[in-house]
Coordinates of C-alpha atoms and ligand atoms in Angstrom, one line a residue:
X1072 CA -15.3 -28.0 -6.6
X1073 CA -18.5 -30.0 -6.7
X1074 CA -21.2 -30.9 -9.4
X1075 CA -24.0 -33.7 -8.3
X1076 CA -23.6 -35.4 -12.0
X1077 CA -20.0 -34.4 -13.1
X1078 CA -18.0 -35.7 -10.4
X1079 CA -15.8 -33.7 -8.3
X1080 CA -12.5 -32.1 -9.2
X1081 CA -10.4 -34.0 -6.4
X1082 CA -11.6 -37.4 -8.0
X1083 CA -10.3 -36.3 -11.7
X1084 CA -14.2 -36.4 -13.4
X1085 CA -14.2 -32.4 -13.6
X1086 CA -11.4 -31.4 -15.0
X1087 CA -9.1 -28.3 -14.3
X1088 CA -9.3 -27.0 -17.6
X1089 CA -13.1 -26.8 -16.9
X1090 CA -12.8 -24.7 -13.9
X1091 CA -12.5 -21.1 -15.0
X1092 CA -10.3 -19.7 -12.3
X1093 CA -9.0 -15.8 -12.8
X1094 CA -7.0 -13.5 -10.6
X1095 CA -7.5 -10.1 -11.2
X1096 CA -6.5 -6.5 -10.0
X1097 CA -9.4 -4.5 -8.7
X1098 CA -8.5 -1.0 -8.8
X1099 CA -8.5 1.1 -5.8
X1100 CA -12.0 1.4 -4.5
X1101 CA -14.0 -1.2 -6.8
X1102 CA -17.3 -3.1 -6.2
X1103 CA -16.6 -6.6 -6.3
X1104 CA -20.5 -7.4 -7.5
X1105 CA -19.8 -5.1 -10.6
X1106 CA -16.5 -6.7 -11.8
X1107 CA -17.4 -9.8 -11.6
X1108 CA -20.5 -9.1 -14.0
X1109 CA -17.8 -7.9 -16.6
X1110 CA -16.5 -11.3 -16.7
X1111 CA -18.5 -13.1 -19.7
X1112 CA -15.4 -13.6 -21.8
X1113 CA -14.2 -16.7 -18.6
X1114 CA -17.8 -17.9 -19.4
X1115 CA -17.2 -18.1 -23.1
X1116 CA -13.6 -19.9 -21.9
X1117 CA -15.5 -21.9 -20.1
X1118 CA -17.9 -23.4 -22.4
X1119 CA -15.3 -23.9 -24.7
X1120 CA -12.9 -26.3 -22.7
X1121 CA -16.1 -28.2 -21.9
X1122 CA -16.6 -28.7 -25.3
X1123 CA -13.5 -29.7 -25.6
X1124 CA -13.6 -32.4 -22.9
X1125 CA -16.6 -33.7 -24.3
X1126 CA -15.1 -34.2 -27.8
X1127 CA -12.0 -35.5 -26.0
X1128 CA -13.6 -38.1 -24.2
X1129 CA -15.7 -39.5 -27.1
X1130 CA -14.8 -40.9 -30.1
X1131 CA -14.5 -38.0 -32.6
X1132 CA -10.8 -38.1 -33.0
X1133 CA -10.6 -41.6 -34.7
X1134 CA -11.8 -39.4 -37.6
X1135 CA -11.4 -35.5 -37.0
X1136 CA -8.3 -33.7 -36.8
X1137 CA -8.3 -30.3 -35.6
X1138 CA -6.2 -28.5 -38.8
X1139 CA -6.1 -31.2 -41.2
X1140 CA -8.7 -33.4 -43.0
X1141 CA -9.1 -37.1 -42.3
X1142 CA -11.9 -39.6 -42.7
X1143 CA -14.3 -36.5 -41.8
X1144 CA -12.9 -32.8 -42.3
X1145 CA -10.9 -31.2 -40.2
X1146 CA -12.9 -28.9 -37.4
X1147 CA -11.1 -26.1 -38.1
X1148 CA -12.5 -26.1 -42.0
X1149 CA -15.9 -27.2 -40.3
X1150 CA -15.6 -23.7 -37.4
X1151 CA -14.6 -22.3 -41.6
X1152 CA -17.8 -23.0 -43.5
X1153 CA -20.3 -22.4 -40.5
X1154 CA -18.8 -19.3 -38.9
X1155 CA -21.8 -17.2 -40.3
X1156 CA -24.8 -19.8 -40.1
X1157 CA -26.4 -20.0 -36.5
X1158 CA -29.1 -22.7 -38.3
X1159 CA -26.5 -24.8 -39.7
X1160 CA -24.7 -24.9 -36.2
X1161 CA -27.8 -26.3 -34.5
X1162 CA -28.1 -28.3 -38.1
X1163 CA -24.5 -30.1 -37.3
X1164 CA -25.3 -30.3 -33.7
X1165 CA -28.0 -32.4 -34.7
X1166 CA -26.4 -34.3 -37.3
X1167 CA -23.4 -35.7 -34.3
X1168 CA -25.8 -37.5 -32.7
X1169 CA -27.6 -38.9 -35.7
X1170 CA -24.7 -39.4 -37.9
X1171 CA -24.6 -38.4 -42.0
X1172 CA -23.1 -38.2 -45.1
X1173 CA -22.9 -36.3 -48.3
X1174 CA -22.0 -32.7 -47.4
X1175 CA -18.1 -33.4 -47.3
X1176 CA -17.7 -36.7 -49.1
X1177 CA -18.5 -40.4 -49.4
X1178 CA -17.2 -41.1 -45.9
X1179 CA -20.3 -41.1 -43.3
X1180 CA -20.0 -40.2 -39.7
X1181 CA -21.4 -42.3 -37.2
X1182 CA -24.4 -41.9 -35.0
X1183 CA -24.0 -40.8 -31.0
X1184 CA -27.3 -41.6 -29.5
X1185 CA -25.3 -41.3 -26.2
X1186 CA -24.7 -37.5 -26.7
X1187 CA -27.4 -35.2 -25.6
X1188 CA -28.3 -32.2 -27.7
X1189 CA -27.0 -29.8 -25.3
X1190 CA -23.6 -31.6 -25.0
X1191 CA -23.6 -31.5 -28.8
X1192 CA -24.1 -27.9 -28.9
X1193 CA -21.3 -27.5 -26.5
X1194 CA -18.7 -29.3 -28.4
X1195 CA -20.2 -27.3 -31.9
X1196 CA -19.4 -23.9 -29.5
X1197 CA -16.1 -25.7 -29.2
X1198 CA -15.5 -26.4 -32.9
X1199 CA -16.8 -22.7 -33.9
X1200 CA -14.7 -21.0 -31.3
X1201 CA -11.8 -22.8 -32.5
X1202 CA -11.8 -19.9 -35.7
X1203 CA -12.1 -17.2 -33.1
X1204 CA -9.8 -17.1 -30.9
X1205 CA -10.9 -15.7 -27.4
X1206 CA -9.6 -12.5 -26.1
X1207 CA -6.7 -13.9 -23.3
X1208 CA -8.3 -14.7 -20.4
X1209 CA -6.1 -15.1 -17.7
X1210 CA -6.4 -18.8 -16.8
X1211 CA -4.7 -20.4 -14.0
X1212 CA -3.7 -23.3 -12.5
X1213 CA -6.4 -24.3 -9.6
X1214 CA -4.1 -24.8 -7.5
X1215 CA -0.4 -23.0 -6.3
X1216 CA 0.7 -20.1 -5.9
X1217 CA 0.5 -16.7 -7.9
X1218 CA 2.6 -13.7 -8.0
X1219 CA 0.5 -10.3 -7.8
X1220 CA 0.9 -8.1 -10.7
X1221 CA 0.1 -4.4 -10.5
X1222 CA -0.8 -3.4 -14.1
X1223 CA 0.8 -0.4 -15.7
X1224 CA -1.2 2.8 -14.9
X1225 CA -2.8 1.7 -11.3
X1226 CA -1.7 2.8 -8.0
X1227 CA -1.2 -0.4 -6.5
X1228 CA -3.8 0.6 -3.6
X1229 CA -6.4 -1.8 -4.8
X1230 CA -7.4 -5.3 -3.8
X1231 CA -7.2 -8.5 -6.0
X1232 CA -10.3 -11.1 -7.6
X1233 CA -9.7 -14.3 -7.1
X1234 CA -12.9 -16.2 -9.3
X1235 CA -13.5 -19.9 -9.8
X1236 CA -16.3 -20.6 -12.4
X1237 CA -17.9 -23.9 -13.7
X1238 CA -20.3 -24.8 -15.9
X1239 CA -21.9 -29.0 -15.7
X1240 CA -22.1 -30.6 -18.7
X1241 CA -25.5 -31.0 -18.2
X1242 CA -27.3 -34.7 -17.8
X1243 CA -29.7 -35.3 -20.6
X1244 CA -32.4 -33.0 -21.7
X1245 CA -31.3 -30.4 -18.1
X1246 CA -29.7 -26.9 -19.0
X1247 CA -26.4 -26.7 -17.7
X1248 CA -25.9 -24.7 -14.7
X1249 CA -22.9 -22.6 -13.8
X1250 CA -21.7 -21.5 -10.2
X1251 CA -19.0 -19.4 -9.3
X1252 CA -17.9 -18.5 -6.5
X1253 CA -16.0 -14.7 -6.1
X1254 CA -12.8 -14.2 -3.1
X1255 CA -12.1 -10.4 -3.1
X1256 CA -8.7 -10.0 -2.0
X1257 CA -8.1 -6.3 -0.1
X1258 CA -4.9 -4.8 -0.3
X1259 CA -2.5 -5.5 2.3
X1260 CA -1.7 -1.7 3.2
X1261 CA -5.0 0.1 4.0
X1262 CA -5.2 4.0 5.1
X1263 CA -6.0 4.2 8.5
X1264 CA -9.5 6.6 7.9
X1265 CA -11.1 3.7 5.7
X1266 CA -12.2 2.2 9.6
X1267 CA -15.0 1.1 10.1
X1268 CA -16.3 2.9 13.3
X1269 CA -14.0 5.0 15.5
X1270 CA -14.1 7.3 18.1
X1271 CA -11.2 10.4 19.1
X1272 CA -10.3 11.2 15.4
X1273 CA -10.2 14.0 13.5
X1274 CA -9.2 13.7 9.7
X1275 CA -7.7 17.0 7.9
X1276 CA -7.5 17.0 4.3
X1277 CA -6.2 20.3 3.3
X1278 CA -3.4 21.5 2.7
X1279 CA -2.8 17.9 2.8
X1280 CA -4.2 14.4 4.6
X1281 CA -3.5 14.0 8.1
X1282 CA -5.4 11.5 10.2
X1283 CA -4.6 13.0 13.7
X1284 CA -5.9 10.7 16.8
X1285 CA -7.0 13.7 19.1
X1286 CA -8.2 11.7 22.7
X1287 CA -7.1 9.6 25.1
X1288 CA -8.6 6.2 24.7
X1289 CA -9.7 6.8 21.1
X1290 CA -10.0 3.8 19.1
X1291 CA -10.0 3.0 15.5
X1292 CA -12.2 -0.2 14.6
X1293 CA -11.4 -2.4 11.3
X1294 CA -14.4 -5.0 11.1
X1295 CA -14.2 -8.9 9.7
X1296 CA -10.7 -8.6 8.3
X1297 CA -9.1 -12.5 7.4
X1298 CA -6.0 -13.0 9.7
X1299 CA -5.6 -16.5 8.0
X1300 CA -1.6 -16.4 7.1
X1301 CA -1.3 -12.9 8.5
X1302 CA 1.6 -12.3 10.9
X1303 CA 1.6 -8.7 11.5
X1304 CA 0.1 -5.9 11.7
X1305 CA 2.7 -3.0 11.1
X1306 CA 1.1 0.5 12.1
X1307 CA 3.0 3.4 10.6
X1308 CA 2.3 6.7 12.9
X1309 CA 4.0 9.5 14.5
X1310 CA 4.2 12.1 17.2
X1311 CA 5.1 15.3 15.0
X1312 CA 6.4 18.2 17.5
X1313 CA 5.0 21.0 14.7
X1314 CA 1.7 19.6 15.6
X1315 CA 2.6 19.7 19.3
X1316 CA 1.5 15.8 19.4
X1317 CA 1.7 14.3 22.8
X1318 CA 2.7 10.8 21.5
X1319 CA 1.4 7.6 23.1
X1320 CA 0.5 3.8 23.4
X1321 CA -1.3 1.9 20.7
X1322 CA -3.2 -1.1 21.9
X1323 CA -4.8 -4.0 19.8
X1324 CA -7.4 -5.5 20.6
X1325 CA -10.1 -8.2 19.8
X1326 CA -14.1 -7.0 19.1
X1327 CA -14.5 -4.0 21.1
X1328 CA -12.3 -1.2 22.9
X1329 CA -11.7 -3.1 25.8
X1330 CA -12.3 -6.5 24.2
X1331 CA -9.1 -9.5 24.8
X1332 CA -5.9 -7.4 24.5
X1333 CA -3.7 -9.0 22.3
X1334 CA -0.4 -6.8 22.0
X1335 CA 1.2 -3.2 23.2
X1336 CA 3.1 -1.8 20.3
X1337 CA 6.0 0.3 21.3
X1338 CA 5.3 3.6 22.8
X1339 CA 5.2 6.4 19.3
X1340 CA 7.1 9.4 21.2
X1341 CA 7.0 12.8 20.0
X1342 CA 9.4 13.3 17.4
X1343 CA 12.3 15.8 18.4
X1344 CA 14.7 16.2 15.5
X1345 CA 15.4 19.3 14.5
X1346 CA 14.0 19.1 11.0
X1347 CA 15.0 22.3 9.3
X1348 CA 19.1 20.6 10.5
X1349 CA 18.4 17.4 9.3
X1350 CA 17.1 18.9 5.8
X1351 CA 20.1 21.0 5.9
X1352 CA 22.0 18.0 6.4
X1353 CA 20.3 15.9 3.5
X1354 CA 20.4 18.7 1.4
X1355 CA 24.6 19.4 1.6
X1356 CA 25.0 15.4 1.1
X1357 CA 22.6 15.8 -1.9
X1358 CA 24.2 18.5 -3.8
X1359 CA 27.9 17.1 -3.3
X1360 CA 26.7 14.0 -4.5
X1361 CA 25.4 15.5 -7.9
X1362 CA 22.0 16.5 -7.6
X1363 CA 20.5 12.7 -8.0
X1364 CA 17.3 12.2 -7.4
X1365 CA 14.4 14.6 -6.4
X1366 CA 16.0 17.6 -3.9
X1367 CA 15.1 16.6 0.1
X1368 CA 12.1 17.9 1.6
X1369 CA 10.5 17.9 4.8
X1370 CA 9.1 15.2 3.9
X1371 CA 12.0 13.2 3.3
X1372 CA 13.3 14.1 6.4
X1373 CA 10.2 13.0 8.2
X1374 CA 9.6 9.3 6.1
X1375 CA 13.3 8.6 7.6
X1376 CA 12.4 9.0 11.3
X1377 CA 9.3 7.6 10.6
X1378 CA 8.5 4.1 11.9
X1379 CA 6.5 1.1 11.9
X1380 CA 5.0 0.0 15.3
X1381 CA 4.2 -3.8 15.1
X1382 CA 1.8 -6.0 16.3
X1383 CA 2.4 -10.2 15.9
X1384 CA -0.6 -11.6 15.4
X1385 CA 0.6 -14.9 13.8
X1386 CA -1.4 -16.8 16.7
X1387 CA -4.9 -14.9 15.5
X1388 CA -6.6 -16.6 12.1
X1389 CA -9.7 -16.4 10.5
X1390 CA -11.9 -13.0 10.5
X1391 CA -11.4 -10.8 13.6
X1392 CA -12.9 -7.5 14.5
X1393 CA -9.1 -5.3 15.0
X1394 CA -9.7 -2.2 17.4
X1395 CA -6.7 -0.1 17.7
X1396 CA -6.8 2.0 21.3
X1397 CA -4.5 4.7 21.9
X1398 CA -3.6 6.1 25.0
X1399 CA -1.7 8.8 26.9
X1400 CA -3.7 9.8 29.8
X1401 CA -1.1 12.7 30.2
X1402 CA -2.6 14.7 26.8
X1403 CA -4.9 17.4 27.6
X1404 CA -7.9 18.2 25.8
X1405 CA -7.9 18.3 22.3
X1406 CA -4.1 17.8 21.8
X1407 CA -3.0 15.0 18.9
X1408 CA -1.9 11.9 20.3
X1409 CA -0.4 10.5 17.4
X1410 CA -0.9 10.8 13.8
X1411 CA -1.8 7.9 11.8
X1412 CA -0.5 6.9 8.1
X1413 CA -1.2 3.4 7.2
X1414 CA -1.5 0.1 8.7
X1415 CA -0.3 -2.6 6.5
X1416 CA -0.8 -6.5 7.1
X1417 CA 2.1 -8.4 6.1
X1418 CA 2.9 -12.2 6.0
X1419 CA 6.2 -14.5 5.8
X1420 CA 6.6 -13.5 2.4
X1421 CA 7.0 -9.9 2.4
X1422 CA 8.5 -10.0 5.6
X1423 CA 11.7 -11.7 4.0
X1424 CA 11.5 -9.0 1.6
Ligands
HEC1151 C1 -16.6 -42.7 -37.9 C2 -15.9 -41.5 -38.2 C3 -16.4 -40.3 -37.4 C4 -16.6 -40.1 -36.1 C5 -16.3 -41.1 -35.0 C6 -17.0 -38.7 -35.9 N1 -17.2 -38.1 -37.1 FE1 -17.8 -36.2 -37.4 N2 -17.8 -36.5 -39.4 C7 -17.3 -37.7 -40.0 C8 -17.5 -37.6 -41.5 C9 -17.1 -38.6 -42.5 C10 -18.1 -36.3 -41.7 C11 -18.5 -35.7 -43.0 C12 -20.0 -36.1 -43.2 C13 -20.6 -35.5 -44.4 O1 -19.8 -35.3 -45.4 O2 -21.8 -35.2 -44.4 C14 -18.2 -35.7 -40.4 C15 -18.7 -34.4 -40.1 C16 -18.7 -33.8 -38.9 C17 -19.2 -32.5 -38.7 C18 -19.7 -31.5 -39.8 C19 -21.1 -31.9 -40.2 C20 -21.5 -31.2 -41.5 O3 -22.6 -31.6 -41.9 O4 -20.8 -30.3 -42.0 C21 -19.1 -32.2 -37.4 C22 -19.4 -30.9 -36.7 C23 -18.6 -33.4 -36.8 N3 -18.4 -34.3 -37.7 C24 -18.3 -33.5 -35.5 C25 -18.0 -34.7 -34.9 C26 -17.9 -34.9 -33.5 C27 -18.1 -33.8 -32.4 C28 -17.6 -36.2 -33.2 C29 -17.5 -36.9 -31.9 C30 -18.7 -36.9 -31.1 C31 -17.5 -36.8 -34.5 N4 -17.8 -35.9 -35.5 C32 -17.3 -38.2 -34.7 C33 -16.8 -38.8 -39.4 C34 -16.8 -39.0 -38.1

């Protein structure tokens, strides 16, 4: 974080509090432009902690308080008697810089013919906002780490906003200028069909999803996705026998179908349980043990034979074009190979989970 008059953040003349940074949940399938227009409230934040460190770096406290009254009154009684007066804001802003007397007391205030009018509005937004407090913004430390919260209602399937806003001070009669810069964050478990090109797939959506990879040598492309701190790729797929898939190889590889290879995942082979016995199974265990929990389905039978095939690519960094390849030269025309579910990115964290 950089400003050409401020300073920089490393050397300590920008402060954090200035920096607006928020972390927030994108719901599943947001635009990234469009939340971070709904973001004016940071802005407000913003202004106000610059404010803030302007009135803490002059000399204002030798005779404000913030609740109570000293040699001048305090700024919350001052945010009190101008909360409704937009002309007696800019009247005060003026009056910092050139001092005055008479509307409080007998005590004068000094003059600041170091503070230029815009800083003096900025630390008057300050005082005013001080008698309104902000809606929470979510402010957090520039810099360590931060645990991802679903809220309450949301799927979980969305991505995160990571946003860093600052606004200069300003140097004399300039504007102030704020920059921000916007990291969207995608969620680490994407459904296979959101590729970005692909060839040998068909996707079925009724009676339910199923992302079925129909072709020898079909190949499922995911474009510019950030490796940094990403050490695998785990693919969840299957070979169903009631779909009469053939199984096969899953390949990954860099930039194109045949572009640097960099692993062979295990080979998905066509799944022979006997469902209707293992559900049978499942379901005598369930009803001796009382009935808890939601009565086994095919499903449940199937998630428990299901598995991830993985793909270390803790040696890859940066954004890389991820082509998945799938091969069985064995399946004839048109039969499934495999059928895809999701492909989820993890890192040493949730890999200790
Ligand atoms: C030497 C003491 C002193 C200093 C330093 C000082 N003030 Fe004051 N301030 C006062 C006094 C006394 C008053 C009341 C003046 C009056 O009654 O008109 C006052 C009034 C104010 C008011 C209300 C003005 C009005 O007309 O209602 C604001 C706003 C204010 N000060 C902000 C600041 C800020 C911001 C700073 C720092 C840049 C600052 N003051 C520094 C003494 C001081």
């Amino acid at each position: 974080m950089k400003d050409k008059e401020d300073g920089t953040l490393a050397e300590g003349k920008i402060k954090a509090e200035e920096v607006a940074i928020n972390f927030d949940y994108a719901p599943e399938g947001f635009d990234p432009i469009e939340i971070a227009q709904n973001h004016r409230s940071t802005d407000d934040w913003v202004t106000f902690s610059k404010g803030k460190s302007l009135i803490d770096g002059s000399d204002c406290f030798s005779c404000h308080r913030i609740d109570v009254k000293s040699i001048g009154p305090s700024y919350l009684q001052v945010a009190e008697k101008y909360k409704r007066d937009k002309k007696g804001q800019e009247v005060i802003a003026e009056k910092i810089i050139k001092g005055g007397v008479g509307v409080w007391g007998e005590h004068a205030m000094s003059a600041h013919p170091d503070i230029s009018p815009e800083q003096a509005t900025l630390m008057v937004e300050y005082i005013m906002g001080l008698n309104d407090p902000k809606p929470v913004v979510q402010n957090i430390p520039l810099a360590g780490n931060y645990t991802t919260i679903v809220p309450a209602k949301e799927n979980g399937k969305g991505g995160y906003l990571l946003r860093a806003a600052y606004t200069d001070k300003g140097v004399g009669n300039l504007k102030t200028l704020s920059s921000e810069k916007i990291i969207a964050l995608r969620n680490p478990t994407i459904n296979p069909e959101d590729y970005d090109s692909a060839e040998g797939i068909q996707l079925l959506t009724t009676p339910r999803r199923l992302f079925n990879i129909i072709q020898d040598g079909a190949w499922l492309a995911y474009e510019q996705l950030d490796l940094t701190g990403v050490s695998e790729i785990a693919i969840s797929a299957e070979a169903p026998s009631r779909n009469g898939a053939a199984g096969g190889i899953i390949e990954l590889h860099l930039d194109s179908p045949d572009g640097p290879l960099i692993g062979t995942a295990e080979k998905v082979t066509p799944l022979t349980i006997d469902v209707q016995a293992e559900l049978g199974k499942l379901r005598a265990e369930w009803e001796k043990g009382g009935k808890v929990g939601p009565r086994p389905s095919g499903r449940t039978v199937r998630a428990l034979f299901q598995k991830d095939y993985i793909f270390d690519v803790s040696k890859l960094s940066d954004f890389q074009n991820i082509y998945l390849v799938f091969k069985n030269p064995e399946a004839k025309e048109g039969q499934i190979l495999v059928q895809m579910n999701r492909i989820t990115f993890k890192n040493e964290l949730n890999l200790i989970q």
